[in-house]
XYZ file of C-alpha atoms in Angstrom:
498
model
C -11.695 -128.694 -16.384
C -12.589 -127.623 -19.940
C -13.524 -123.991 -20.550
C -16.529 -123.236 -22.743
C -17.505 -120.165 -24.746
C -20.017 -119.663 -27.553
C -19.275 -118.391 -31.031
C -20.991 -118.502 -34.435
C -20.259 -119.669 -37.967
C -21.919 -118.847 -41.279
C -23.372 -121.609 -43.467
C -24.687 -120.137 -46.690
C -26.417 -116.958 -45.499
C -27.412 -118.391 -42.116
C -25.352 -118.237 -38.942
C -25.332 -121.156 -36.508
C -24.245 -121.338 -32.899
C -20.882 -123.017 -32.287
C -19.635 -124.120 -28.864
C -15.884 -123.661 -28.358
C -14.362 -126.003 -25.754
C -10.729 -125.928 -24.630
C -9.075 -128.554 -22.429
C -5.479 -128.622 -21.165
C -3.367 -131.740 -20.567
C 0.201 -132.398 -19.537
C 2.637 -133.623 -22.147
C 4.574 -132.296 -25.095
C 3.385 -128.849 -26.294
C 0.857 -129.326 -29.047
C -2.347 -127.645 -30.229
C -5.037 -129.934 -31.596
C -8.213 -128.566 -33.209
C -11.106 -130.991 -33.726
C -14.656 -130.525 -34.991
C -14.159 -130.452 -38.789
C -11.976 -127.306 -38.945
C -10.772 -125.985 -42.301
C -7.174 -124.935 -42.949
C -7.704 -121.387 -41.646
C -9.104 -122.692 -38.348
C -6.292 -125.239 -37.997
C -3.717 -122.473 -38.454
C -5.359 -120.428 -35.671
C -3.196 -122.108 -33.016
C -0.028 -120.176 -33.823
C -1.919 -116.872 -34.217
C -3.556 -117.395 -30.828
C -0.260 -118.372 -29.146
C 1.443 -115.158 -30.324
C -1.598 -112.992 -29.510
C -1.814 -114.337 -25.942
C 1.910 -113.802 -25.299
C 1.909 -110.300 -26.810
C -1.093 -109.389 -24.647
C 0.996 -110.127 -21.561
C -0.511 -113.514 -20.695
C 1.075 -116.958 -20.488
C 0.273 -119.578 -23.082
C -0.162 -122.906 -21.257
C 2.636 -125.449 -21.597
C 1.416 -128.866 -22.683
C -1.279 -130.312 -24.842
C -4.148 -127.942 -25.787
C -7.252 -129.563 -27.250
C -9.779 -127.276 -28.961
C -13.186 -128.697 -29.865
C -15.675 -126.871 -32.110
C -19.130 -128.313 -31.596
C -21.324 -129.594 -33.262
C -18.625 -131.765 -34.747
C -20.528 -132.674 -37.944
C -20.442 -129.125 -39.425
C -17.370 -127.937 -41.261
C -16.005 -124.818 -39.530
C -14.462 -122.176 -41.779
C -12.937 -118.729 -41.384
C -10.876 -116.828 -38.847
C -13.756 -115.709 -36.607
C -12.969 -118.368 -33.990
C -9.608 -116.828 -33.002
C -10.965 -114.562 -30.262
C -13.313 -117.075 -28.570
C -10.599 -119.759 -28.625
C -8.035 -117.371 -27.087
C -10.453 -116.388 -24.326
C -11.282 -120.043 -23.676
C -7.551 -120.863 -23.400
C -7.100 -118.091 -20.830
C -10.154 -119.325 -18.917
C -8.962 -122.963 -18.968
C -5.508 -121.908 -17.687
C -7.031 -119.875 -14.839
C -5.838 -116.500 -16.111
C -9.391 -115.224 -16.754
C -12.618 -115.900 -14.864
C -15.589 -117.411 -16.674
C -17.334 -114.127 -17.501
C -18.602 -114.907 -20.993
C -21.666 -116.988 -20.199
C -24.625 -115.946 -22.336
C -22.440 -114.060 -24.853
C -21.596 -114.893 -28.452
C -17.999 -114.010 -29.336
C -16.488 -113.708 -32.826
C -13.307 -112.109 -34.116
C -9.972 -112.634 -35.813
C -6.722 -112.056 -33.922
C -3.513 -110.495 -35.156
C -0.144 -111.486 -33.748
C -0.107 -108.340 -31.594
C -3.479 -109.371 -30.046
C -5.379 -106.829 -32.159
C -8.945 -107.978 -32.877
C -9.529 -107.738 -36.611
C -12.694 -107.739 -38.703
C -14.300 -110.947 -39.904
C -16.928 -111.680 -42.550
C -20.580 -112.582 -42.138
C -21.089 -110.544 -38.956
C -24.559 -109.363 -39.984
C -25.782 -112.969 -40.211
C -24.259 -113.656 -36.797
C -25.959 -110.546 -35.400
C -29.292 -111.850 -36.671
C -28.637 -115.135 -34.850
C -27.677 -113.335 -31.632
C -30.808 -111.192 -31.779
C -32.968 -114.285 -32.270
C -31.323 -116.023 -29.290
C -31.498 -112.879 -27.147
C -27.739 -112.820 -26.479
C -25.236 -109.934 -26.591
C -22.655 -110.180 -29.379
C -18.919 -109.470 -28.970
C -17.471 -108.418 -32.315
C -14.350 -106.661 -33.606
C -14.643 -102.896 -33.349
C -14.442 -102.639 -37.144
C -17.583 -104.824 -37.394
C -19.556 -103.135 -34.609
C -21.417 -100.704 -36.887
C -22.428 -103.597 -39.131
C -23.734 -105.690 -36.229
C -25.627 -102.678 -34.831
C -27.773 -102.626 -37.962
C -29.879 -105.327 -36.279
C -32.264 -103.432 -34.037
C -32.580 -104.524 -30.413
C -29.172 -106.252 -30.295
C -26.556 -105.501 -27.632
C -23.225 -105.103 -29.460
C -19.975 -105.228 -27.482
C -16.988 -103.950 -29.508
C -13.550 -105.513 -28.976
C -10.385 -103.647 -29.934
C -7.723 -106.056 -28.673
C -7.358 -109.059 -26.421
C -5.684 -107.104 -23.611
C -8.423 -104.457 -23.288
C -11.165 -107.080 -23.426
C -9.437 -109.144 -20.725
C -8.931 -105.985 -18.640
C -12.684 -105.402 -18.550
C -13.199 -108.923 -17.196
C -10.400 -108.732 -14.618
C -11.516 -105.330 -13.321
C -15.191 -106.383 -13.246
C -16.213 -103.329 -15.255
C -19.499 -103.407 -17.208
C -19.290 -104.371 -20.844
C -18.970 -101.404 -23.217
C -21.833 -101.108 -25.665
C -21.801 -99.819 -29.193
C -24.024 -96.843 -29.748
C -27.301 -97.405 -31.557
C -26.960 -97.172 -35.320
C -27.744 -93.816 -36.847
C -31.139 -93.359 -38.469
C -31.359 -94.842 -41.937
C -31.511 -92.245 -44.665
C -32.821 -92.972 -48.125
C -30.048 -92.472 -50.701
C -30.178 -89.520 -53.034
C -31.354 -91.160 -56.271
C -28.978 -90.959 -59.205
C -30.582 -89.303 -62.204
C -28.447 -88.976 -65.279
C -28.737 -92.013 -67.519
C -32.464 -91.811 -68.243
C -32.599 -88.144 -69.357
C -29.596 -88.716 -71.647
C -31.245 -91.442 -73.759
C -31.713 -90.260 -77.354
C -34.769 -91.691 -79.109
C -35.731 -95.292 -78.253
C -39.253 -94.396 -77.109
C -40.532 -97.960 -77.451
C -37.553 -99.386 -75.582
C -37.934 -96.780 -72.818
C -41.593 -97.707 -72.429
C -40.597 -101.368 -72.083
C -38.032 -100.523 -69.399
C -40.646 -98.575 -67.425
C -42.843 -101.693 -67.501
C -39.868 -103.835 -66.433
C -39.080 -101.548 -63.487
C -42.724 -101.346 -62.388
C -43.319 -105.106 -62.349
C -39.735 -106.442 -61.961
C -39.912 -108.189 -65.355
C -36.922 -109.804 -67.068
C -35.930 -108.108 -70.330
C -33.999 -109.195 -73.430
C -32.710 -106.244 -75.481
C -31.899 -106.989 -79.135
C -30.108 -104.449 -81.288
C -26.891 -103.549 -83.113
C -23.770 -102.233 -81.387
C -24.040 -98.651 -80.187
C -27.838 -98.519 -80.186
C -28.019 -97.873 -76.444
C -28.677 -101.269 -74.844
C -26.185 -100.754 -72.005
C -27.461 -97.221 -71.439
C -31.026 -98.515 -71.171
C -29.957 -101.096 -68.579
C -28.239 -98.487 -66.397
C -31.174 -96.098 -66.852
C -33.620 -98.751 -65.626
C -31.741 -98.899 -62.315
C -32.647 -95.231 -61.813
C -36.349 -96.057 -62.016
C -36.337 -98.606 -59.189
C -37.485 -97.404 -55.751
C -35.011 -97.513 -52.820
C -34.750 -100.701 -50.830
C -37.088 -101.094 -47.875
C -35.409 -101.893 -44.558
C -36.089 -105.691 -44.686
C -34.798 -105.775 -48.278
C -31.744 -103.720 -47.295
C -30.928 -106.133 -44.448
C -31.139 -109.073 -46.873
C -28.876 -107.416 -49.447
C -26.361 -106.238 -46.828
C -26.206 -109.756 -45.336
C -25.393 -111.210 -48.757
C -22.577 -108.704 -49.306
C -21.276 -109.321 -45.764
C -21.087 -113.091 -46.298
C -19.491 -112.581 -49.730
C -16.879 -110.263 -48.147
C -17.938 -107.429 -50.461
C -19.287 -105.041 -47.844
C -17.001 -102.043 -48.279
C -18.487 -100.065 -45.368
C -20.258 -100.993 -42.166
C -23.412 -99.175 -43.204
C -26.656 -100.541 -44.548
C -26.917 -100.916 -48.332
C -29.951 -98.854 -49.334
C -29.377 -98.521 -53.074
C -30.517 -101.437 -55.222
C -27.499 -103.346 -56.548
C -26.509 -103.310 -60.211
C -24.203 -106.167 -61.238
C -22.600 -106.576 -64.654
C -20.392 -109.693 -64.819
C -18.324 -110.395 -67.926
C -19.061 -113.437 -70.065
C -15.653 -114.901 -69.108
C -16.751 -115.269 -65.450
C -17.009 -118.823 -64.146
C -20.375 -120.514 -63.649
C -19.832 -120.599 -59.870
C -19.089 -116.868 -59.748
C -22.244 -116.148 -61.760
C -24.711 -118.464 -60.032
C -22.956 -119.196 -56.743
C -21.259 -122.250 -55.284
C -17.608 -123.269 -55.211
C -15.800 -125.587 -52.815
C -17.059 -123.498 -49.918
C -20.383 -122.270 -51.358
C -20.617 -118.493 -51.585
C -23.177 -116.161 -53.187
C -22.672 -115.500 -56.896
C -23.574 -112.525 -59.073
C -27.211 -113.651 -59.152
C -27.442 -113.328 -55.388
C -25.350 -110.151 -55.250
C -27.994 -108.653 -57.570
C -30.828 -109.705 -55.222
C -33.577 -107.037 -55.186
C -31.630 -105.226 -57.914
C -30.519 -105.664 -61.523
C -28.272 -108.290 -63.105
C -27.128 -107.042 -66.519
C -25.652 -109.624 -68.891
C -24.249 -107.887 -71.944
C -23.464 -109.946 -75.065
C -25.733 -112.635 -73.637
C -25.095 -115.347 -76.287
C -21.344 -115.046 -75.633
C -21.863 -116.686 -72.247
C -21.352 -120.438 -72.449
C -24.284 -122.813 -72.599
C -23.465 -123.910 -69.052
C -23.782 -120.290 -67.862
C -27.070 -119.701 -69.644
C -28.725 -122.964 -68.661
C -27.660 -122.486 -65.043
C -29.894 -119.397 -64.960
C -33.103 -121.306 -65.675
C -34.049 -122.476 -62.188
C -32.963 -119.300 -60.313
C -34.877 -117.037 -62.706
C -38.040 -119.047 -62.177
C -37.794 -119.584 -58.409
C -35.854 -116.519 -57.278
C -33.387 -118.687 -55.347
C -30.144 -120.538 -56.071
C -29.847 -124.025 -54.589
C -26.288 -125.323 -54.141
C -26.182 -129.042 -53.364
C -23.223 -130.748 -51.748
C -22.708 -134.128 -50.090
C -23.019 -132.516 -46.660
C -26.316 -130.831 -47.559
C -27.922 -128.079 -49.605
C -27.724 -124.318 -49.243
C -30.074 -121.713 -50.648
C -29.106 -118.204 -51.701
C -31.788 -115.635 -52.598
C -31.670 -114.424 -56.211
C -34.821 -112.366 -56.829
C -33.122 -110.061 -59.312
C -34.355 -108.295 -62.415
C -32.422 -109.789 -65.333
C -31.627 -107.482 -68.236
C -29.800 -109.272 -71.034
C -28.533 -107.692 -74.234
C -27.555 -109.255 -77.540
C -26.933 -108.451 -81.179
C -29.303 -109.762 -83.871
C -26.407 -111.697 -85.456
C -22.695 -112.339 -84.798
C -21.545 -109.197 -86.624
C -24.411 -107.187 -85.155
C -25.690 -105.463 -88.292
C -28.552 -107.667 -89.400
C -31.650 -105.660 -90.484
C -29.691 -102.411 -90.034
C -30.037 -99.902 -92.858
C -26.773 -98.505 -94.138
C -24.698 -101.391 -92.796
C -24.063 -104.695 -94.493
C -24.437 -107.917 -92.518
C -21.555 -110.281 -93.245
C -23.062 -113.308 -91.506
C -24.278 -116.406 -93.317
C -27.655 -117.944 -92.498
C -25.971 -120.854 -90.746
C -23.899 -118.465 -88.593
C -27.012 -116.515 -87.629
C -28.922 -119.670 -86.748
C -26.003 -121.027 -84.713
C -25.711 -117.705 -82.866
C -29.415 -117.538 -82.057
C -29.613 -121.184 -81.009
C -27.248 -120.479 -78.127
C -30.413 -119.379 -76.336
C -32.702 -122.354 -75.840
C -36.490 -122.169 -75.805
C -36.723 -122.733 -72.024
C -34.269 -119.876 -71.434
C -36.203 -117.525 -73.734
C -39.375 -118.435 -71.851
C -37.825 -116.860 -68.720
C -37.974 -113.400 -70.295
C -41.128 -111.310 -69.993
C -40.194 -108.587 -72.478
C -38.392 -108.876 -75.816
C -37.379 -105.380 -76.814
C -35.905 -104.346 -80.187
C -33.360 -101.526 -79.878
C -32.855 -100.093 -83.392
C -29.946 -97.781 -84.242
C -30.537 -94.113 -83.476
C -30.742 -91.890 -86.589
C -27.829 -89.539 -87.133
C -30.254 -86.621 -87.169
C -31.163 -87.260 -83.509
C -28.433 -85.551 -81.529
C -30.160 -84.612 -78.286
C -32.391 -86.448 -75.835
C -36.050 -85.540 -76.013
C -37.606 -83.912 -72.991
C -39.836 -86.484 -71.341
C -41.825 -86.664 -68.162
C -40.153 -88.389 -65.233
C -41.553 -91.983 -65.173
C -40.459 -92.673 -61.598
C -43.747 -91.549 -60.000
C -45.594 -93.996 -62.299
C -43.264 -96.815 -61.240
C -43.681 -95.992 -57.546
C -47.484 -95.836 -57.884
C -47.560 -99.179 -59.737
C -45.382 -100.783 -57.037
C -47.722 -99.387 -54.382
C -50.739 -100.998 -56.089
C -48.922 -104.341 -56.144
C -47.982 -103.991 -52.473
C -51.596 -103.371 -51.521
C -52.895 -106.156 -53.752
C -50.521 -108.860 -52.524
C -50.050 -107.540 -48.943
C -46.283 -107.937 -49.291
C -43.838 -105.241 -50.360
C -41.425 -107.836 -51.745
C -43.921 -109.464 -54.129
C -44.235 -107.939 -57.588
C -46.293 -108.912 -60.618
C -43.387 -110.893 -62.056
C -43.473 -113.253 -59.044
C -47.179 -114.010 -58.756
C -48.501 -117.440 -59.628
C -51.323 -119.787 -58.779
C -54.284 -118.159 -57.061
C -52.644 -114.729 -57.006
C -52.165 -114.810 -60.779
C -55.712 -116.067 -61.313
C -57.138 -113.273 -59.172
C -54.929 -110.530 -60.623
C -55.138 -111.614 -64.282
C -58.909 -111.797 -64.813
C -59.781 -111.356 -68.507
C -63.080 -110.739 -70.220
C -64.296 -113.326 -72.808
C -63.092 -111.106 -75.669
C -59.627 -110.749 -74.127
C -59.439 -114.481 -73.456
C -60.195 -115.121 -77.106
C -57.478 -112.670 -78.177
C -54.909 -114.353 -75.940
C -55.913 -117.852 -77.067
C -55.597 -116.879 -80.739
C -52.159 -115.374 -80.113
C -50.989 -118.503 -78.311
C -52.144 -120.786 -81.115
C -50.717 -118.652 -83.899
C -47.366 -117.923 -82.228
C -47.117 -121.298 -80.465
C -46.546 -119.870 -76.985
C -45.945 -122.187 -74.049
C -48.052 -122.076 -70.887
C -45.145 -120.358 -69.149
C -45.281 -117.635 -71.813
C -49.059 -117.421 -71.265
C -48.504 -116.672 -67.572
C -45.817 -114.119 -68.314
C -48.108 -112.301 -70.740
C -50.741 -112.015 -68.008
C -48.157 -110.704 -65.539
C -46.912 -108.051 -67.974
C -50.496 -107.047 -68.825
C -51.201 -106.697 -65.093
C -48.206 -104.350 -64.745
C -49.314 -102.267 -67.741
C -52.745 -101.961 -66.148
C -51.104 -100.889 -62.863
C -49.133 -98.189 -64.692
C -52.401 -96.952 -66.190
C -54.116 -97.019 -62.783
C -56.670 -99.567 -64.022
C -58.282 -102.052 -61.665
C -58.723 -104.733 -64.350
C -56.696 -105.815 -67.362
C -58.135 -104.250 -70.518
C -57.778 -105.140 -74.180
C -55.170 -102.417 -74.737
C -53.103 -103.677 -71.819
C -53.189 -107.245 -73.139
C -52.396 -106.149 -76.698
C -49.325 -104.224 -75.509
C -48.149 -107.208 -73.465
C -48.488 -109.436 -76.541
C -46.518 -106.881 -78.540
C -43.478 -107.428 -76.309
C -43.724 -111.193 -76.247
C -42.666 -112.598 -79.672
C -38.869 -112.663 -79.729
C -37.751 -110.520 -82.707
C -34.453 -112.389 -83.005
C -36.323 -115.506 -84.119
C -38.198 -113.648 -86.840
């Protein structure tokens, strides 16, 4: 009679329940795995055979059929090793059926050691939703315990786990995760910025409202420093945000520790990265840099050096905050609500409009360089910030007030206004934008004149209102005033096109 045990597999960022069935038949020794297994799952047979023998059990002689159900989902990864091994022992009568109601995941070594697997946090979320205990490798137990209210059963090796069943001892439980502590905020980039008062003001606005920024300036002006300094202004992740970010890193196999990620991510991919690594996808779709920067900052230095395919692939995710990867078998969505900071030079050599340095670029070279950024892509930026070279006479950073309390207060006003801590001014639209961006007749006239004269699109019109709303929040104003709107307009026209 077939033995049955439940496991889980990750599809995108979501885990789904998988039923593992094992049946034994007489005949020549052979292991057959069905249910759309990938190469790693198909190779599990020999790992499981060695693990069972080295744990002191007998691997059944004959034909072993392993079915992973539902059969129309492709099963990937090594997390099925442990549930399949237990099902084989149950089917051969060496273990009783003691795993009903549990979800079991884990990779097996040849010595029967249970090794860590990826995507455990997503599986823990599934187990908590289904109300089932989760058996995981001991190395993954701390990660799974991040989900509150979940019973986590750690497994060290196949022999010890089988011994618990045979001796009828109660399942061991992983201790409750330690209390989450907010990280000590890094504070070193922002105080070290020399000059750049206008650019620093723009980055405060970007941090307060989560607005995308394009920095334009010559080499060495401080664009990279400004990007890193902006990360210091962002508040720590809330617990729901931290769970989202940690799940992404778990699925992407980039979770270096079992603890919760509480610091907002800062990602800086090189322009030679592939489109799939930037946006997400691949043969087996995985999160890209956009998703790894979720709730944090994605910094793209030398922005025009990215290929047109890279740049155009950013358009939909920057507008929607999600990456949709479509395949024949279906579509997957990865969250990508990141703050994009891009940096570029005003021309290929970088010295256009810079006093004391001669630009060697021809007009055609400058136009070709600037045209790498299409109008629709430029429309995705809320703030266009010139970063001029710092004078040689400025050798020390000026003492400035800490802007972090202003950013925190502005975020608090947005949280109260929208009744959602994950919604910022950069994400509002429709009725929320209409209610938050109320303008007086004089301000409406000013905005209309600016749109006609500078030929702004309606998307740019909405972004101006969002930035003005953030400036008003920084000032503690209930309504958008003329000064707030004028400052928002000041950041809108792209200087590189001038």
